[in-house]
Short mmCIF file of C-alpha atoms in Angstrom, two decimals:
data_model
loop_
_atom_site.label_atom_id
_atom_site.label_comp_id
_atom_site.label_asym_id
_atom_site.label_seq_id
_atom_site.Cartn_x
_atom_site.Cartn_y
_atom_site.Cartn_z
CA MET U 1 -30.09 42.10 26.71
CA SER U 2 -30.66 39.45 29.45
CA ASN U 3 -28.22 36.62 30.11
CA GLU U 4 -30.72 34.10 28.78
CA GLU U 5 -31.12 35.98 25.49
CA ASN U 6 -27.37 36.48 25.24
CA ASN U 7 -26.76 32.74 25.73
CA LYS U 8 -29.37 31.92 23.12
CA GLU U 9 -27.64 34.24 20.68
CA ILE U 10 -24.27 32.55 21.31
CA LYS U 11 -25.84 29.12 20.77
CA GLU U 12 -27.37 30.25 17.48
CA LEU U 13 -24.08 31.77 16.32
CA LEU U 14 -22.27 28.54 17.21
CA GLN U 15 -24.78 26.40 15.34
CA GLN U 16 -24.41 28.62 12.28
CA ALA U 17 -20.60 28.57 12.36
CA LEU U 18 -20.25 24.86 13.18
CA THR U 19 -23.22 22.96 11.77
CA PRO U 20 -24.09 19.41 12.90
CA LEU U 21 -22.33 16.66 10.96
CA LYS U 22 -24.74 14.92 8.59
CA ASP U 23 -22.36 12.34 7.16
CA THR U 24 -20.90 10.29 9.98
CA GLU U 25 -20.65 7.07 7.97
CA LEU U 26 -17.42 5.09 8.35
CA ARG U 27 -16.04 4.63 4.82
CA ARG U 28 -13.68 1.72 5.37
CA ASP U 29 -13.17 -1.28 7.60
CA LEU U 30 -10.74 -0.40 10.39
CA TRP U 31 -10.00 -4.01 11.42
CA PRO U 32 -6.72 -4.23 9.41
CA GLN U 33 -5.53 -1.03 11.20
CA MET U 34 -6.61 -2.56 14.51
CA LEU U 35 -4.63 -5.75 13.80
CA ARG U 36 -1.52 -3.69 12.99
CA LYS U 37 -1.89 -1.84 16.30
CA LEU U 38 -2.28 -5.13 18.18
CA ASP U 39 0.85 -6.51 16.47
CA GLU U 40 2.89 -3.34 17.11
CA GLN U 41 2.37 -3.35 20.87
CA PRO U 42 5.35 -5.03 22.56
CA SER U 43 4.58 -7.27 25.51
CA ARG U 44 5.56 -4.95 28.33
CA VAL U 45 6.64 -6.18 31.73
CA PRO U 46 4.77 -4.29 34.49
CA TRP U 47 6.94 -1.96 36.61
CA PHE U 48 6.26 -3.89 39.84
CA ASP U 49 7.68 -7.07 38.25
CA TRP U 50 10.91 -5.16 37.57
CA ALA U 51 10.83 -3.84 41.16
CA LEU U 52 10.42 -7.38 42.57
CA ALA U 53 13.26 -8.66 40.38
CA GLY U 54 15.45 -5.77 41.58
CA ILE U 55 14.70 -6.43 45.25
CA LEU U 56 15.41 -10.15 44.79
CA GLY U 57 18.68 -9.42 42.98
CA ALA U 58 19.81 -6.97 45.67
CA THR U 59 18.91 -9.43 48.45
CA LEU U 60 20.89 -12.24 46.84
CA PHE U 61 23.84 -9.89 46.25
CA LEU U 62 23.87 -8.70 49.87
CA PHE U 63 23.08 -12.11 51.39
CA PRO U 64 24.63 -14.79 49.14
CA GLY U 65 23.97 -17.32 51.87
CA ALA U 66 20.27 -17.10 50.99
CA ILE U 67 20.88 -18.59 47.52
CA PRO U 68 20.82 -22.28 48.63
CA ALA U 69 17.69 -21.63 50.69
CA LEU U 70 16.03 -19.97 47.68
CA LEU U 71 17.01 -22.84 45.37
CA TYR U 72 15.67 -25.33 47.93
CA HIS U 73 12.27 -23.58 47.96
CA LEU U 74 11.99 -23.29 44.17
CA MET Y 1 -19.73 -19.46 25.87
CA GLU Y 2 -21.30 -16.11 25.00
CA LEU Y 3 -19.46 -13.58 22.81
CA LEU Y 4 -18.90 -11.09 25.66
CA GLU Y 5 -17.64 -13.84 27.97
CA ARG Y 6 -15.20 -15.02 25.30
CA PHE Y 7 -14.06 -11.42 24.76
CA ALA Y 8 -13.51 -10.89 28.49
CA ALA Y 9 -11.49 -14.12 28.53
CA GLY Y 10 -9.18 -12.72 25.83
CA ASP Y 11 -10.54 -14.48 22.72
CA LEU Y 12 -9.30 -12.49 19.68
CA GLU Y 13 -12.09 -13.80 17.43
CA ALA Y 14 -14.70 -12.56 19.88
CA PHE Y 15 -12.94 -9.18 19.96
CA GLU Y 16 -12.99 -9.05 16.15
CA ALA Y 17 -16.72 -9.81 16.13
CA LEU Y 18 -17.35 -7.00 18.63
CA PHE Y 19 -15.06 -4.66 16.69
CA ARG Y 20 -16.92 -5.29 13.44
CA ALA Y 21 -20.30 -4.93 15.14
CA HIS Y 22 -19.49 -1.63 16.88
CA GLN Y 23 -16.80 0.17 14.84
CA LYS Y 24 -19.33 2.24 12.82
CA GLU Y 25 -21.17 3.41 15.92
CA VAL Y 26 -17.97 4.27 17.79
CA TYR Y 27 -16.60 6.15 14.76
CA ALA Y 28 -19.87 8.07 14.31
CA TRP Y 29 -19.75 9.18 17.96
CA ILE Y 30 -16.09 10.22 17.82
CA VAL Y 31 -16.28 12.06 14.48
CA ARG Y 32 -19.05 14.25 15.86
CA ILE Y 33 -16.78 15.26 18.74
CA VAL Y 34 -13.48 15.76 16.90
CA ARG Y 35 -15.01 16.77 13.52
CA ASP Y 36 -12.20 15.26 11.45
CA ARG Y 37 -12.50 11.92 9.61
CA GLY Y 38 -8.83 10.87 9.76
CA ILE Y 39 -8.50 11.67 13.46
CA ALA Y 40 -11.81 9.93 14.17
CA GLU Y 41 -10.57 6.75 12.43
CA ASP Y 42 -7.36 6.77 14.48
CA LEU Y 43 -9.31 7.40 17.69
CA THR Y 44 -11.73 4.56 16.86
CA VAL Y 45 -8.77 2.18 16.68
CA GLU Y 46 -7.34 3.72 19.87
CA THR Y 47 -10.73 3.21 21.58
CA PHE Y 48 -10.82 -0.48 20.68
CA TRP Y 49 -7.19 -0.83 21.73
CA ARG Y 50 -8.14 0.53 25.16
CA ILE Y 51 -11.17 -1.79 25.19
CA TYR Y 52 -8.97 -4.78 24.39
CA LYS Y 53 -6.41 -3.83 27.04
CA SER Y 54 -9.05 -3.51 29.76
CA ARG Y 55 -11.12 -6.55 28.68
CA SER Y 56 -10.51 -8.32 32.00
CA ARG Y 57 -12.30 -5.46 33.79
CA PHE Y 58 -15.39 -5.79 31.59
CA HIS Y 59 -18.26 -7.71 33.16
CA PRO Y 60 -19.92 -9.93 30.52
CA ASP Y 61 -23.37 -9.01 31.88
CA GLY Y 62 -22.62 -5.31 31.34
CA ASN Y 63 -23.61 -3.05 28.47
CA PHE Y 64 -20.77 -3.25 25.93
CA ARG Y 65 -22.17 -0.41 23.79
CA ALA Y 66 -22.31 2.03 26.73
CA TRP Y 67 -18.85 0.94 27.91
CA ALA Y 68 -17.39 1.43 24.42
CA ARG Y 69 -18.99 4.86 24.10
CA ARG Y 70 -17.52 5.93 27.42
CA ILE Y 71 -14.03 4.81 26.40
CA ALA Y 72 -14.49 6.51 23.01
CA THR Y 73 -15.49 9.75 24.75
CA ASN Y 74 -12.37 9.60 26.95
CA ALA Y 75 -10.17 8.96 23.90
CA ALA Y 76 -11.75 11.92 22.09
CA LEU Y 77 -11.35 14.09 25.19
CA ASP Y 78 -7.65 13.17 25.42
CA HIS Y 79 -7.28 14.19 21.77
CA LEU Y 80 -9.04 17.55 22.36
CA ARG Y 81 -6.71 18.23 25.30
CA ALA Y 82 -3.64 17.52 23.18
CA ALA Y 83 -4.99 19.41 20.16
CA ARG Y 84 -5.73 22.50 22.25
CA ARG Y 85 -2.02 22.87 22.88
CA GLU Y 86 -1.50 23.25 19.14
CA THR Y 87 -1.86 26.82 17.98
CA GLU Y 88 -3.17 26.30 14.44
CA LEU Y 89 -6.94 26.50 13.96
CA PRO Y 90 -8.20 23.13 12.65
CA GLU Y 91 -10.33 22.92 9.51
CA ASP Y 92 -13.81 21.89 10.58
CA LEU Y 93 -15.50 19.09 8.62
CA ALA Y 94 -19.01 20.56 8.52
CA SER Y 95 -18.45 24.29 8.56
CA ALA Y 96 -16.24 24.21 5.47
CA ALA Y 97 -18.92 22.55 3.39
CA THR Y 98 -22.17 23.89 4.84
CA ALA Y 99 -21.47 27.39 6.11
CA ASP Y 100 -24.58 29.53 6.46
CA PRO Y 101 -24.24 32.46 4.02
CA ALA Y 102 -26.48 34.59 6.24
CA VAL Y 103 -23.76 34.70 8.89
CA GLY Y 104 -20.76 36.80 7.96
CA ARG Y 105 -17.47 35.05 7.27
CA GLU Y 106 -15.73 37.16 9.89
CA THR Y 107 -18.31 36.28 12.55
CA ARG Y 108 -18.02 32.58 11.72
CA GLU Y 109 -14.25 32.73 11.99
CA ARG Y 110 -14.47 34.56 15.31
CA ILE Y 111 -16.88 32.06 16.85
CA LYS Y 112 -14.83 29.14 15.51
CA GLN Y 113 -11.65 30.65 16.92
CA ALA Y 114 -13.31 31.13 20.30
CA PHE Y 115 -14.81 27.63 20.19
CA PHE Y 116 -11.51 25.86 19.41
CA GLN Y 117 -9.88 27.72 22.32
CA LEU Y 118 -12.37 26.33 24.83
CA PRO Y 119 -10.95 23.97 27.48
CA ALA Y 120 -11.41 20.37 26.25
CA LYS Y 121 -14.03 19.35 28.82
CA TYR Y 122 -16.21 22.34 27.88
CA ARG Y 123 -15.65 21.85 24.16
CA LEU Y 124 -16.75 18.23 24.46
CA VAL Y 125 -20.11 19.03 26.04
CA ALA Y 126 -20.61 22.16 23.92
CA THR Y 127 -20.09 20.15 20.72
CA LEU Y 128 -22.46 17.40 21.73
CA ALA Y 129 -25.12 19.53 23.41
CA LEU Y 130 -25.15 22.74 21.36
CA ILE Y 131 -24.01 21.66 17.89
CA GLU Y 132 -25.10 18.01 17.71
CA ALA Y 133 -28.15 18.55 19.97
CA GLU Y 134 -27.59 15.36 21.98
CA PRO Y 135 -29.63 14.99 25.19
CA TYR Y 136 -27.81 15.86 28.41
CA GLU Y 137 -28.43 12.36 29.82
CA LYS Y 138 -26.71 10.67 26.88
CA ILE Y 139 -23.72 13.04 27.13
CA ALA Y 140 -23.56 12.47 30.89
CA GLU Y 141 -23.50 8.69 30.48
CA ALA Y 142 -20.80 8.87 27.80
CA ALA Y 143 -18.63 11.29 29.78
CA GLY Y 144 -19.13 9.54 33.11
CA ILE Y 145 -20.54 12.63 34.82
CA SER Y 146 -24.00 13.70 36.00
CA ALA Y 147 -26.52 15.41 33.71
CA ALA Y 148 -26.45 18.37 36.10
CA LEU Y 149 -22.70 18.72 35.59
CA VAL Y 150 -23.18 18.56 31.81
CA LYS Y 151 -25.64 21.44 32.12
CA VAL Y 152 -23.19 23.43 34.22
CA ARG Y 153 -20.37 22.84 31.71
CA VAL Y 154 -22.58 23.90 28.79
CA PHE Y 155 -23.50 27.07 30.66
CA ARG Y 156 -19.84 27.80 31.39
CA ALA Y 157 -18.84 27.09 27.79
CA VAL Y 158 -21.43 29.59 26.55
CA ARG Y 159 -20.22 32.14 29.09
CA ILE Y 160 -16.58 31.69 28.02
CA LEU Y 161 -17.57 31.98 24.34
CA ARG Y 162 -19.49 35.18 25.07
CA LYS Y 163 -16.50 36.70 26.85
CA LYS Y 164 -14.07 35.65 24.12
CA LEU Y 165 -16.35 37.01 21.39
CA ASN Y 166 -16.68 40.31 23.20
CA SER Y 167 -12.91 40.61 23.58
CA LEU Y 168 -12.33 39.62 19.94
CA SER Y 169 -14.91 42.23 18.86
CA ALA Y 170 -13.13 44.84 20.96
CA GLU Y 171 -9.79 43.91 19.33
CA VAL Y 172 -11.31 44.19 15.84
CA GLY Y 173 -12.93 47.50 16.77
CA ALA Y 174 -9.63 48.89 18.11
CA LYS Y 175 -7.77 48.14 14.82
#
């Protein structure tokens, strides 16, 4: 049997074992589920914001003299 | 302001309007890939969650339907990857109800077993191209790859299935 014929046979076997879905109709409105998911998600702070805060904290700890300068520029 | 512009700007009402307009289509696409209603519903919500999160990257002049389908395909692919790690054979939505009596039960089980063991990226294209008979171009657009690559993946999926079936037949024959 050639490769082409063999592949055709596999395709036919697959289509017989797993037939195309005829009923793909959505049976309920998913918006309430979507709203729950939107409500569940906490507002996450991006990692780079934490990194910046860490760098700033470390700088102020190591160089306390920079605090007045920082306050002046705020 | 247009609906898509309002959505891109973060308007929740615009997002709801888009959700209601496209949820059926997104679900229908996903359920044909994952072949399970409950999972398809969850993945539809997951798809719109990803859409909502990346709304600022959406260009209002773009094709929302194509963008949504691409995100839905990625969500379904992520599910197939995770599901492949599970050992239990899933119950297929269509085969349980409409199995062809001309094909032996054992053969059907063997091909299903081999099919569910396919790597996710091959199973995705094999489902859409071989079972659902979707055109290669449509699959390519949804998966974000070229039509030529879809063809290659279908060919490889068939080759893997052939090998697996042969080895399963040999195991059955040896018993």
